[in-house]
CSV table of C-alpha atoms in Angstrom, one decimal:
chain,number,residue,atom,x,y,z
U,1,GLU,CA,-142.0,-102.4,-141.9
U,2,ALA,CA,-138.3,-102.6,-142.1
U,3,GLY,CA,-136.9,-106.1,-141.7
U,4,VAL,CA,-134.0,-107.3,-139.6
U,5,THR,CA,-130.9,-105.5,-140.8
U,6,GLN,CA,-127.3,-106.7,-140.3
U,7,PHE,CA,-124.0,-105.0,-141.1
U,8,PRO,CA,-121.6,-105.4,-142.4
U,9,SER,CA,-122.8,-107.9,-145.0
U,10,HIS,CA,-119.2,-109.1,-145.4
U,11,SER,CA,-116.1,-108.8,-143.3
U,12,VAL,CA,-112.6,-110.1,-144.0
U,13,ILE,CA,-110.2,-109.9,-141.1
U,14,GLU,CA,-106.9,-111.4,-140.1
U,15,LYS,CA,-106.5,-113.9,-137.3
U,16,GLY,CA,-106.1,-112.1,-134.1
U,17,GLN,CA,-108.0,-109.0,-135.1
U,18,THR,CA,-111.3,-107.9,-133.6
U,19,VAL,CA,-114.6,-107.7,-135.4
U,20,THR,CA,-118.0,-106.3,-134.3
U,21,LEU,CA,-121.2,-107.4,-136.0
U,22,ARG,CA,-124.4,-105.4,-135.6
U,23,CYS,CA,-128.0,-106.4,-135.8
U,24,ASP,CA,-131.0,-104.1,-135.8
U,25,PRO,CA,-134.2,-106.1,-135.1
U,26,ILE,CA,-137.7,-105.2,-136.2
U,27,SER,CA,-138.9,-102.4,-134.1
U,28,GLY,CA,-140.9,-103.7,-131.1
U,29,HIS,CA,-139.4,-107.2,-131.2
U,30,ASP,CA,-138.3,-108.0,-127.7
U,31,ASN,CA,-136.7,-111.3,-128.7
U,32,LEU,CA,-133.4,-111.2,-130.5
U,33,TYR,CA,-131.3,-114.3,-131.5
U,34,TRP,CA,-127.9,-114.9,-132.9
U,35,TYR,CA,-127.1,-118.0,-135.0
U,36,ARG,CA,-124.0,-119.0,-136.9
U,37,ARG,CA,-123.4,-121.3,-139.9
U,38,VAL,CA,-120.0,-122.6,-140.5
U,39,MET,CA,-119.3,-123.6,-144.1
U,40,GLY,CA,-121.3,-126.7,-145.1
U,41,LYS,CA,-122.6,-127.3,-141.6
U,42,GLU,CA,-125.8,-126.7,-139.8
U,43,ILE,CA,-127.0,-123.3,-138.5
U,44,LYS,CA,-126.2,-123.3,-134.8
U,45,PHE,CA,-127.8,-121.2,-132.0
U,46,LEU,CA,-125.5,-118.8,-130.2
U,47,LEU,CA,-127.7,-116.8,-127.9
U,48,HIS,CA,-131.1,-115.3,-127.2
U,49,PHE,CA,-131.9,-111.9,-125.7
U,50,VAL,CA,-135.2,-110.8,-124.3
U,51,LYS,CA,-135.1,-107.1,-124.3
U,52,GLU,CA,-131.6,-106.3,-122.9
U,53,SER,CA,-131.3,-109.5,-120.9
U,54,LYS,CA,-129.5,-112.6,-122.0
U,55,GLN,CA,-132.1,-115.4,-121.8
U,56,ASP,CA,-129.9,-118.2,-123.1
U,57,GLU,CA,-126.2,-117.9,-124.1
U,58,SER,CA,-125.5,-121.7,-124.1
U,59,GLY,CA,-124.5,-121.6,-127.7
U,60,MET,CA,-121.7,-119.1,-127.4
U,61,PRO,CA,-118.5,-121.0,-128.4
U,62,ASN,CA,-116.1,-119.4,-125.9
U,63,ASN,CA,-115.2,-116.2,-124.1
U,64,ARG,CA,-113.8,-114.6,-127.3
U,65,PHE,CA,-117.4,-113.9,-128.2
U,66,LEU,CA,-119.3,-111.1,-126.5
U,67,ALA,CA,-122.9,-110.1,-127.3
U,68,GLU,CA,-124.6,-107.0,-126.0
U,69,ARG,CA,-128.0,-105.5,-126.4
U,70,THR,CA,-127.9,-102.1,-124.7
U,71,GLY,CA,-131.3,-100.6,-124.2
U,72,GLY,CA,-133.0,-103.6,-125.7
U,73,THR,CA,-132.8,-102.3,-129.2
U,74,TYR,CA,-129.9,-103.2,-131.5
U,75,SER,CA,-127.4,-105.9,-130.6
U,76,THR,CA,-123.7,-106.3,-131.3
U,77,LEU,CA,-121.6,-109.5,-131.4
U,78,LYS,CA,-117.9,-108.9,-130.9
U,79,VAL,CA,-115.2,-111.5,-131.7
U,80,GLN,CA,-111.9,-110.8,-130.0
U,81,PRO,CA,-109.4,-112.1,-131.0
U,82,ALA,CA,-110.8,-113.8,-134.1
U,83,GLU,CA,-109.6,-117.3,-135.0
U,84,LEU,CA,-109.8,-119.1,-138.3
U,85,GLU,CA,-112.6,-121.4,-137.1
U,86,ASP,CA,-114.8,-118.3,-136.5
U,87,SER,CA,-115.3,-117.9,-140.2
U,88,GLY,CA,-118.9,-118.4,-141.3
U,89,VAL,CA,-122.2,-116.6,-141.7
U,90,TYR,CA,-123.7,-115.0,-138.6
U,91,PHE,CA,-127.4,-114.6,-138.7
U,92,CYS,CA,-129.5,-112.4,-136.4
U,93,ALA,CA,-133.2,-113.0,-136.0
U,94,SER,CA,-136.0,-111.3,-134.0
U,95,SER,CA,-139.5,-112.2,-133.0
U,96,GLN,CA,-142.3,-110.3,-131.1
U,97,ASP,CA,-143.1,-113.2,-128.8
U,98,GLY,CA,-141.7,-116.7,-128.4
U,99,LEU,CA,-141.0,-118.9,-131.5
U,100,LEU,CA,-144.3,-120.7,-131.3
U,101,ASN,CA,-146.4,-117.6,-131.0
U,102,SER,CA,-144.9,-115.3,-133.6
U,103,PRO,CA,-142.7,-115.8,-136.7
U,104,LEU,CA,-139.0,-115.5,-136.5
U,105,HIS,CA,-137.6,-112.9,-138.9
U,106,PHE,CA,-134.0,-113.4,-140.1
U,107,GLY,CA,-131.5,-110.8,-141.4
U,108,ASN,CA,-129.5,-111.5,-144.5
U,109,GLY,CA,-126.5,-112.4,-142.4
U,110,THR,CA,-122.9,-111.3,-142.1
U,111,ARG,CA,-120.3,-113.4,-143.8
U,112,LEU,CA,-117.2,-113.3,-141.7
U,113,THR,CA,-113.9,-114.6,-143.2
U,114,VAL,CA,-110.9,-114.9,-140.9
U,115,THR,CA,-107.6,-115.3,-142.8
J,1,ALA,CA,-129.7,-134.4,-127.4
J,2,GLN,CA,-132.1,-133.3,-130.0
J,3,SER,CA,-130.8,-133.4,-133.6
J,4,VAL,CA,-132.2,-132.9,-137.1
J,5,THR,CA,-131.0,-134.9,-140.1
J,6,GLN,CA,-131.6,-133.8,-143.7
J,7,LEU,CA,-130.7,-136.5,-146.2
J,8,GLY,CA,-129.2,-135.2,-149.3
J,9,SER,CA,-127.3,-131.9,-149.3
J,10,HIS,CA,-128.2,-131.4,-153.0
J,11,VAL,CA,-131.4,-132.3,-154.8
J,12,SER,CA,-132.1,-131.7,-158.5
J,13,VAL,CA,-135.4,-131.9,-160.2
J,14,SER,CA,-136.9,-130.8,-163.5
J,15,GLU,CA,-139.4,-128.0,-163.6
J,16,GLY,CA,-142.9,-129.5,-163.1
J,17,ALA,CA,-141.5,-132.6,-161.2
J,18,LEU,CA,-142.3,-133.5,-157.6
J,19,VAL,CA,-140.1,-132.0,-154.9
J,20,LEU,CA,-139.3,-134.2,-151.9
J,21,LEU,CA,-136.9,-132.9,-149.3
J,22,ARG,CA,-136.3,-135.3,-146.4
J,23,CYS,CA,-136.0,-134.4,-142.7
J,24,ASN,CA,-135.8,-136.7,-139.6
J,25,TYR,CA,-135.6,-135.6,-136.0
J,26,SER,CA,-134.2,-137.6,-133.1
J,27,SER,CA,-136.3,-137.2,-130.0
J,28,SER,CA,-138.5,-139.5,-128.0
J,29,VAL,CA,-140.8,-136.6,-127.5
J,30,PRO,CA,-141.7,-135.0,-130.8
J,31,PRO,CA,-140.6,-131.4,-130.9
J,32,TYR,CA,-142.2,-128.6,-132.8
J,33,LEU,CA,-140.9,-128.7,-136.4
J,34,PHE,CA,-140.2,-126.0,-139.0
J,35,TRP,CA,-139.1,-125.7,-142.6
J,36,TYR,CA,-137.2,-122.5,-143.7
J,37,VAL,CA,-136.1,-121.4,-147.1
J,38,GLN,CA,-133.1,-119.2,-148.0
J,39,TYR,CA,-133.0,-117.6,-151.4
J,40,PRO,CA,-129.6,-116.3,-152.6
J,41,ASN,CA,-128.4,-113.3,-150.6
J,42,GLN,CA,-131.4,-113.3,-148.4
J,43,GLY,CA,-132.2,-114.3,-144.9
J,44,LEU,CA,-134.2,-117.4,-143.9
J,45,GLN,CA,-138.0,-117.3,-144.4
J,46,LEU,CA,-140.5,-119.6,-142.7
J,47,LEU,CA,-142.2,-122.0,-145.1
J,48,LEU,CA,-144.4,-123.8,-142.6
J,49,LYS,CA,-144.4,-125.2,-139.0
J,50,TYR,CA,-145.9,-128.2,-137.2
J,51,THR,CA,-147.1,-127.5,-133.6
J,52,SER,CA,-149.0,-130.7,-132.9
J,53,ALA,CA,-152.3,-129.8,-134.5
J,54,ALA,CA,-152.8,-131.3,-138.0
J,55,THR,CA,-150.1,-133.7,-139.1
J,56,LEU,CA,-150.3,-132.4,-142.7
J,57,VAL,CA,-149.1,-128.8,-142.7
J,58,LYS,CA,-149.6,-126.5,-145.7
J,59,GLY,CA,-147.1,-123.7,-146.2
J,60,ILE,CA,-146.4,-120.9,-148.6
J,61,ASN,CA,-145.6,-121.3,-152.3
J,62,GLY,CA,-147.4,-124.6,-152.6
J,63,PHE,CA,-145.2,-126.5,-150.1
J,64,GLU,CA,-146.5,-128.9,-147.5
J,65,ALA,CA,-145.0,-131.3,-145.0
J,66,GLU,CA,-146.4,-134.3,-143.2
J,67,PHE,CA,-145.4,-135.1,-139.6
J,68,LYS,CA,-145.0,-138.9,-139.1
J,69,LYS,CA,-144.3,-139.8,-135.5
J,70,SER,CA,-143.7,-143.5,-136.3
J,71,GLU,CA,-141.0,-142.5,-138.8
J,72,THR,CA,-139.7,-139.5,-136.8
J,73,SER,CA,-140.0,-137.6,-140.1
J,74,PHE,CA,-141.2,-134.3,-141.4
J,75,HIS,CA,-140.5,-134.4,-145.1
J,76,LEU,CA,-141.2,-131.4,-147.3
J,77,THR,CA,-143.0,-131.8,-150.6
J,78,LYS,CA,-144.3,-129.8,-153.5
J,79,PRO,CA,-146.2,-131.5,-156.4
J,80,SER,CA,-144.7,-129.4,-159.2
J,81,ALA,CA,-141.4,-127.6,-159.0
J,82,HIS,CA,-141.0,-124.1,-160.4
J,83,MET,CA,-137.7,-122.5,-161.3
J,84,SER,CA,-138.3,-119.9,-158.5
J,85,ASP,CA,-138.1,-122.8,-156.0
J,86,ALA,CA,-134.4,-123.0,-156.4
J,87,ALA,CA,-133.0,-122.2,-153.0
J,88,GLU,CA,-131.6,-123.8,-149.8
J,89,TYR,CA,-134.1,-125.4,-147.5
J,90,PHE,CA,-133.6,-126.0,-143.8
J,91,CYS,CA,-135.5,-128.2,-141.4
J,92,ALA,CA,-135.5,-127.2,-137.8
J,93,ALA,CA,-136.8,-128.5,-134.5
J,94,LEU,CA,-137.8,-126.6,-131.4
J,95,PRO,CA,-137.7,-128.8,-128.3
J,96,TYR,CA,-140.3,-128.2,-125.6
J,97,ASN,CA,-139.6,-125.5,-123.1
J,98,THR,CA,-136.8,-123.9,-125.1
J,99,ASP,CA,-136.6,-121.0,-127.5
J,100,LYS,CA,-133.6,-122.4,-129.3
J,101,LEU,CA,-134.1,-123.8,-132.9
J,102,ILE,CA,-132.0,-126.8,-133.9
J,103,PHE,CA,-131.3,-126.9,-137.6
J,104,GLY,CA,-130.4,-129.5,-140.1
J,105,THR,CA,-127.5,-129.0,-142.4
J,106,GLY,CA,-129.7,-127.8,-145.3
J,107,THR,CA,-130.6,-129.1,-148.7
J,108,ARG,CA,-129.9,-127.1,-151.8
J,109,LEU,CA,-132.6,-127.5,-154.4
J,110,GLN,CA,-131.8,-127.0,-158.1
J,111,VAL,CA,-134.6,-126.9,-160.6
J,112,PHE,CA,-133.8,-127.5,-164.3
J,113,PRO,CA,-135.9,-126.3,-167.2
């Protein structure tokens, strides 16, 4: 079974540019989550999809961030325009059911550097 | 609001020594609790979880954690460290009625021969 895949693995962009991160969850997993870790700090929740619907987007920092999950399969997270404080590692994770009933599988993350 | 505190951003032990990684949660109602491990260039993997059954939880790779309500703690231990245990460890809490994990800042474990 293929795991959660994220790409790119690294992205370096200039302030003001746009970046789109992609996540392919494990096939059949309805729940998809985005988390972010800013350097040296805790991993923070961004949002949660159930199929194609946003279940909880309370962690999205501001309206420069847009997440989509068309068709309930892969998801994209777009940052436009990027700011310096957006640098960090963006993790995607998926689970079949809720977090108590099934394990959460993480991707390897996308390291975003905004210069 | 719920928070998770991991004391010690770096812990170093000798191979064969006891591993103790500390985690405290802040909540009047104990949440569900998890430990994750991240090896270099990999995603996070679940080590173990506490879901209000047994207070002593056994996980993979010989790790275990004990839930202590009186101390609001969920410390991770392993009797004998192995070189392959070198990684970053994250404690996380899942408050009731949410599907949103709250992580600590992580503890990087180094194991010396």
